[in-house]
């Protein structure tokens, strides 16, 4: 599969009477967005606001972050099986509004929601402080269940990202990136002397608002399978997660997975990047055994020499991570795992809930229990009502002066387990 990503650099976002892109400025018609979102009878109201880098603005509680994109050539449409018809994506041409995002927020769905600060110390912990964010503050109708509310918010975010992405259809991109994955048989012929490397992409699927979708299908119900990396870049995987903000993979993370990008940068030079194996993180032991067995079997069947395994979440999924690592290593395939840590506020506790001697090559996104003081912001998008309740917060986290003392677990993307952050750890 060959995919061209045409990146249109967005230099600013403003509210306007007409939605359009002019000289790199994204003009957003809030009334048009509101009309689209309110077609969903589950949503009572939506407020559209803009958050820009270096603004004294706090967005909370954050549910998802989505990069606007549009398919301009090739099979399918963006976010297939979710808001568009089911078609295999990952080839052709897609235009991307780089430098901006749609952020959904509002009344809490699950207690593991997040905070994005656009300036100050908190902004250094999240990549989304560097974007021009179109924020949708979504208010559900009365007595809507958390599950229905999450679904409504998810669909609203994807729909508006598609609406804004459509504005870039006829615009000439500033940069065009080309990615291609050949059939494995052909790839081996082309690069006979390079080690074959696959990426095992673990998806959060514990249920109870811990969900990820593949072509619109709930990934709890899948068995591990092989995807072209370009499918993921083209919207095949979307987030439905209300897991801890620091290490959840938003839809933006899936679209811009840095592990995939880095593997492509070394493809044909140092390694032969043959594809992505997606697998789930379930709650029952039999399901964990099944998925890890299938993952290891796929690695062996496609004949790889090494894999990178990334986790999403912590605690229960640590078992899935170690199972995958151990079983793949036992097939004679080298592994590197990418995770984060919950090592206590002093950093002295066991970092993962599970371990094995074969998991001897590890990259970490940092310790989520580190405590931080977030200063008061001049502007709030969303509500502070839940700061003391979200994961990483505690009774008294929200101080009387408007500042917040909490673990960095509350910050969206702070210890992301794809390495989409600044943190790591060093052993002494």
XYZ file of C-alpha atoms in Angstrom:
428
model
C 0.000 0.000 0.000
C 1.231 3.459 -0.930
C -0.114 6.556 0.808
C 0.656 10.203 0.154
C -0.003 12.549 3.059
C -0.265 16.132 1.859
C 0.270 18.377 4.882
C -1.343 21.805 4.841
C 0.309 23.898 7.534
C -2.269 25.715 9.656
C -0.764 28.905 11.093
C -3.809 30.178 12.971
C -7.476 29.404 13.674
C -10.171 32.097 13.923
C -13.936 32.142 14.310
C -15.581 33.453 11.166
C -18.848 33.698 9.223
C -17.549 31.124 6.737
C -15.496 27.965 7.187
C -12.490 28.116 4.855
C -8.698 28.117 4.736
C -7.029 31.322 3.584
C -3.241 31.666 3.493
C -2.798 28.999 6.140
C -5.471 30.418 8.445
C -8.345 28.097 9.307
C -11.578 30.078 9.493
C -14.255 28.285 11.509
C -17.971 28.989 11.351
C -19.155 28.063 14.854
C -22.828 28.136 13.859
C -22.238 25.644 11.056
C -20.407 23.290 13.430
C -23.132 23.625 16.035
C -25.799 22.776 13.458
C -23.930 19.605 12.479
C -23.332 18.452 16.054
C -26.895 19.120 17.225
C -28.289 16.773 14.586
C -27.481 14.117 17.188
C -30.491 14.060 19.497
C -28.315 12.849 22.350
C -26.575 16.225 22.530
C -28.389 19.114 24.187
C -25.883 21.835 23.365
C -22.352 22.385 22.100
C -20.116 25.399 22.567
C -17.304 26.003 20.099
C -14.159 27.734 21.322
C -10.569 28.191 20.154
C -7.413 27.495 22.175
C -4.087 28.673 20.781
C -0.483 27.969 21.794
C 0.758 30.224 24.619
C -2.789 31.310 25.513
C -3.531 31.319 29.237
C -6.185 28.651 28.628
C -7.056 25.356 30.299
C -9.171 22.700 28.536
C -10.799 20.066 30.760
C -12.069 17.388 30.978
C -10.651 16.330 27.607
C -12.123 13.262 25.897
C -10.437 13.002 22.498
C -8.133 14.918 20.164
C -8.540 14.438 16.399
C -6.510 15.793 13.485
C -8.665 17.009 10.551
C -8.057 15.001 7.362
C -9.744 14.309 4.038
C -9.268 11.595 1.415
C -8.713 13.286 -1.938
C -7.770 10.249 -4.010
C -7.973 6.494 -3.557
C -10.258 4.025 -1.874
C -12.582 4.941 0.981
C -13.075 8.011 3.151
C -11.562 9.154 6.426
C -12.532 7.218 9.585
C -14.030 4.267 7.662
C -16.636 2.175 9.436
C -17.082 4.926 11.986
C -18.514 7.988 10.211
C -18.013 6.855 6.608
C -18.747 3.658 4.722
C -16.605 0.627 5.381
C -13.763 0.613 2.856
C -10.129 -0.343 3.244
C -7.999 2.798 3.480
C -4.243 3.315 3.469
C -3.601 4.087 -0.193
C -4.019 7.071 -2.486
C -3.789 10.666 -1.291
C -4.955 12.241 1.959
C -4.751 15.914 2.895
C -3.948 16.775 6.506
C -4.540 20.046 8.357
C -1.261 19.998 10.264
C -0.879 22.129 13.353
C -4.518 22.038 14.431
C -6.920 19.621 16.076
C -10.491 19.096 17.188
C -10.714 18.608 20.967
C -13.873 17.179 22.534
C -14.564 18.001 26.163
C -17.391 18.743 28.578
C -19.280 17.014 31.350
C -17.338 14.012 32.604
C -17.898 10.588 31.027
C -15.451 8.454 33.035
C -13.217 9.572 35.889
C -10.103 9.126 33.769
C -10.386 12.326 31.757
C -7.663 14.891 31.106
C -6.334 18.427 31.152
C -4.613 20.405 28.388
C -2.917 23.644 29.449
C -1.946 25.888 26.547
C 0.849 27.651 28.490
C 2.834 27.305 31.690
C 4.481 24.222 33.164
C 1.584 21.934 32.185
C 1.944 22.839 28.518
C 5.391 21.244 28.468
C 3.872 17.842 29.273
C 1.365 17.656 26.401
C 1.958 17.870 22.642
C -1.505 19.366 22.209
C -0.469 22.690 23.727
C 1.449 23.302 20.497
C -1.655 23.011 18.309
C -4.440 25.387 17.352
C -7.380 23.588 18.937
C -11.018 23.809 17.893
C -12.772 22.788 21.114
C -16.237 21.266 21.281
C -17.734 21.558 24.772
C -20.497 18.979 24.546
C -23.507 18.939 26.864
C -25.587 15.741 26.786
C -29.336 15.581 27.160
C -30.613 14.762 30.633
C -30.259 11.180 31.889
C -28.021 10.069 29.019
C -25.880 7.106 30.090
C -22.076 7.529 30.098
C -21.833 5.007 27.256
C -24.277 6.887 25.044
C -22.599 10.182 25.909
C -19.151 8.839 25.027
C -20.474 7.563 21.700
C -22.156 10.893 20.926
C -19.023 12.858 21.807
C -16.824 10.500 19.779
C -19.002 10.755 16.675
C -19.223 14.546 17.042
C -15.446 14.900 17.204
C -14.798 12.668 14.195
C -17.567 14.348 12.183
C -16.229 17.855 12.788
C -12.657 16.744 12.081
C -13.953 15.431 8.756
C -15.891 18.675 8.144
C -12.789 20.797 8.737
C -10.552 18.402 6.805
C -12.832 18.771 3.786
C -11.805 22.453 3.627
C -8.337 21.304 2.544
C -9.464 19.130 -0.343
C -8.590 21.601 -3.123
C -5.605 23.238 -1.396
C -2.066 22.461 -2.545
C -0.198 20.914 0.392
C 2.911 22.579 1.809
C 4.628 19.205 2.246
C 3.923 15.778 0.753
C 5.076 12.667 2.618
C 5.038 9.280 0.871
C 4.774 5.985 2.769
C 4.654 2.542 1.209
C 4.460 -1.009 2.517
C 4.992 -3.776 -0.035
C 3.764 -7.368 0.252
C 6.114 -9.217 2.609
C 7.326 -11.597 -0.119
C 8.335 -8.673 -2.320
C 9.795 -6.714 0.586
C 12.074 -9.622 1.492
C 13.344 -9.804 -2.087
C 14.013 -6.057 -2.133
C 15.887 -6.038 1.193
C 17.373 -9.523 1.621
C 20.120 -8.418 4.015
C 18.039 -6.258 6.363
C 16.405 -7.561 9.550
C 12.643 -7.928 9.249
C 10.887 -5.838 11.899
C 7.203 -5.666 12.827
C 5.335 -3.435 15.230
C 2.946 -5.016 17.752
C 0.377 -2.328 18.512
C -1.573 -3.029 21.701
C -5.006 -1.366 21.790
C -6.892 -0.509 24.975
C -10.022 -2.688 25.014
C -10.956 -3.349 28.644
C -14.509 -2.106 28.205
C -16.342 0.131 30.678
C -15.384 3.147 28.526
C -11.897 1.719 27.841
C -12.404 1.091 24.126
C -10.686 1.359 20.751
C -12.239 0.888 17.315
C -10.742 -0.673 14.177
C -12.670 0.197 11.017
C -15.556 0.931 13.387
C -15.407 -2.505 15.051
C -14.966 -2.761 18.814
C -11.419 -4.130 19.158
C -12.436 -6.209 22.205
C -13.952 -8.612 19.704
C -11.012 -8.977 17.349
C -8.212 -11.498 17.296
C -4.744 -10.141 16.454
C -4.365 -9.308 12.792
C -1.937 -7.693 10.382
C -2.444 -4.168 9.030
C -0.458 -1.995 6.693
C 0.941 0.958 8.663
C -0.636 3.278 6.107
C -4.112 2.082 7.109
C -3.511 3.418 10.607
C -2.211 6.716 9.214
C -5.416 6.947 7.189
C -7.927 6.708 10.039
C -8.514 2.964 10.425
C -8.112 3.148 14.219
C -10.045 5.607 16.387
C -10.120 6.165 20.126
C -13.102 5.613 22.379
C -11.021 5.724 25.516
C -11.714 7.351 28.836
C -8.574 5.876 30.392
C -5.930 7.786 32.322
C -5.231 10.928 30.340
C -1.453 10.663 30.544
C -1.162 7.411 28.601
C -4.345 7.141 26.544
C -3.929 7.087 22.788
C -6.223 9.732 21.367
C -7.279 9.470 17.730
C -4.586 12.077 17.006
C -1.978 9.672 18.418
C -3.193 6.855 16.180
C -3.059 9.060 13.084
C 0.440 10.285 13.956
C 1.953 7.245 15.677
C 5.653 8.146 16.115
C 6.765 4.501 16.310
C 5.336 3.881 12.848
C 6.913 7.062 11.532
C 10.318 6.200 12.995
C 10.199 2.659 11.630
C 9.403 4.037 8.178
C 12.380 6.420 8.446
C 14.703 3.413 8.864
C 12.916 1.182 6.356
C 15.168 0.090 3.489
C 18.217 1.506 5.283
C 18.662 -0.242 8.625
C 15.569 -2.464 8.767
C 12.822 -3.969 6.651
C 9.589 -2.694 8.251
C 7.079 -5.358 7.205
C 3.873 -4.271 8.944
C 1.804 -3.775 12.084
C 0.175 -6.497 14.169
C -2.720 -5.072 16.171
C -3.835 -6.836 19.333
C -6.165 -6.060 22.209
C -5.917 -5.693 25.986
C -8.749 -7.610 27.574
C -9.742 -8.347 31.170
C -10.212 -12.146 31.224
C -7.239 -14.482 31.473
C -8.446 -16.757 28.654
C -8.736 -13.737 26.337
C -5.259 -12.544 27.273
C -3.833 -16.003 26.569
C -5.639 -16.209 23.227
C -4.529 -12.791 22.024
C -0.901 -13.196 23.099
C -0.776 -16.687 21.537
C -2.088 -15.320 18.232
C 0.288 -12.346 18.356
C 3.335 -14.555 18.856
C 2.085 -16.947 16.155
C 1.678 -14.107 13.646
C 5.186 -12.844 14.383
C 6.549 -16.319 13.674
C 4.395 -16.874 10.561
C 5.544 -13.685 8.863
C 9.135 -14.506 9.787
C 10.227 -11.349 11.583
C 13.545 -11.003 13.371
C 12.460 -8.343 15.864
C 9.400 -6.446 17.063
C 8.582 -3.288 18.946
C 5.605 -3.668 21.302
C 3.717 -0.631 22.604
C 1.221 -0.714 25.466
C -1.780 1.495 26.216
C -2.825 2.061 29.804
C -1.413 0.436 32.926
C -2.141 -2.134 35.625
C -4.236 -4.881 34.056
C -2.735 -4.318 30.552
C 0.760 -4.833 32.013
C -0.087 -8.548 31.957
C -0.924 -8.417 28.235
C 2.325 -6.550 27.591
C 4.496 -9.098 29.381
C 2.609 -12.053 27.861
C 3.206 -10.679 24.374
C 6.842 -9.964 25.083
C 7.562 -13.347 26.695
C 5.838 -15.462 24.051
C 7.419 -13.570 21.145
C 10.869 -13.869 22.742
C 10.302 -17.598 23.185
C 9.865 -17.821 19.412
C 13.423 -16.528 19.078
C 12.319 -13.025 18.087
C 13.911 -10.020 19.783
C 11.556 -7.533 21.444
C 11.591 -3.991 22.726
C 8.625 -2.880 24.855
C 7.377 0.701 25.129
C 5.393 1.545 28.254
C 5.209 4.076 31.083
C 5.449 3.716 34.851
C 3.326 4.062 37.964
C 6.198 3.978 40.405
C 4.703 6.085 43.187
C 5.274 9.744 43.864
C 8.761 8.977 45.154
C 9.553 6.744 42.163
C 10.476 3.813 44.416
C 7.548 1.455 43.793
C 7.433 -1.355 41.211
C 6.885 0.344 37.865
C 4.735 -2.342 36.223
C 2.191 -4.740 37.669
C 3.874 -7.658 35.872
C 7.418 -8.507 34.815
C 9.571 -11.217 33.248
C 13.337 -11.650 32.696
C 12.731 -11.782 28.938
C 11.426 -8.186 29.037
C 14.968 -6.870 29.153
C 14.754 -4.081 26.569
C 12.352 -1.357 27.676
C 11.571 2.235 26.736
C 9.504 4.230 29.217
C 7.402 7.353 28.834
C 8.029 8.414 32.428
C 6.422 8.083 35.854
C 2.761 9.112 35.853
C 2.694 9.530 39.641
C 5.001 12.545 39.631
C 3.234 15.492 41.301
C 3.001 18.855 39.580
C 1.489 22.248 40.402
C -0.465 23.733 37.499
C -0.961 27.505 37.779
C -4.338 29.196 37.399
C -5.275 30.018 33.816
C -7.150 33.132 32.709
C -9.576 31.155 30.553
C -11.333 27.832 31.023
C -12.801 25.724 28.218
C -14.995 23.061 29.798
C -15.410 22.813 33.573
C -13.280 22.428 36.717
C -16.038 20.542 38.553
C -14.254 17.199 38.258
C -10.591 18.087 38.852
C -10.535 16.450 42.296
C -12.110 13.271 40.887
C -10.146 12.537 37.722
C -7.347 9.976 37.853
C -4.266 11.675 39.254
C -6.321 14.212 41.165
C -7.336 14.009 44.807
C -9.437 15.823 47.389
C -8.050 19.344 47.442
C -6.292 19.170 44.052
C -8.197 22.261 42.924
C -6.936 25.047 45.152
C -8.877 28.143 46.148
C -6.635 30.349 43.972
C -7.490 28.293 40.857
C -4.222 26.371 40.670
C -4.188 22.566 40.573
C -1.891 20.201 42.452
C -2.076 16.713 40.955
C -0.097 13.870 39.471
C 0.947 14.345 35.845
C -1.506 11.499 35.205
C -4.151 14.228 34.756
C -2.369 15.758 31.734
C -3.447 14.465 28.331
C -0.477 12.719 26.697
C 2.042 13.350 29.507
C 3.460 9.792 29.617
C 2.131 8.510 26.305
C 3.325 4.982 25.579
C 4.034 5.650 21.915
C 6.779 8.063 22.954
C 4.655 11.023 21.857
C 5.981 13.099 24.747
C 9.165 14.458 26.304
C 9.525 12.194 29.312
C 11.508 9.039 29.895
C 13.521 7.541 32.739
C 17.126 6.579 33.336
C 18.441 3.760 35.495
C 21.229 4.595 37.955
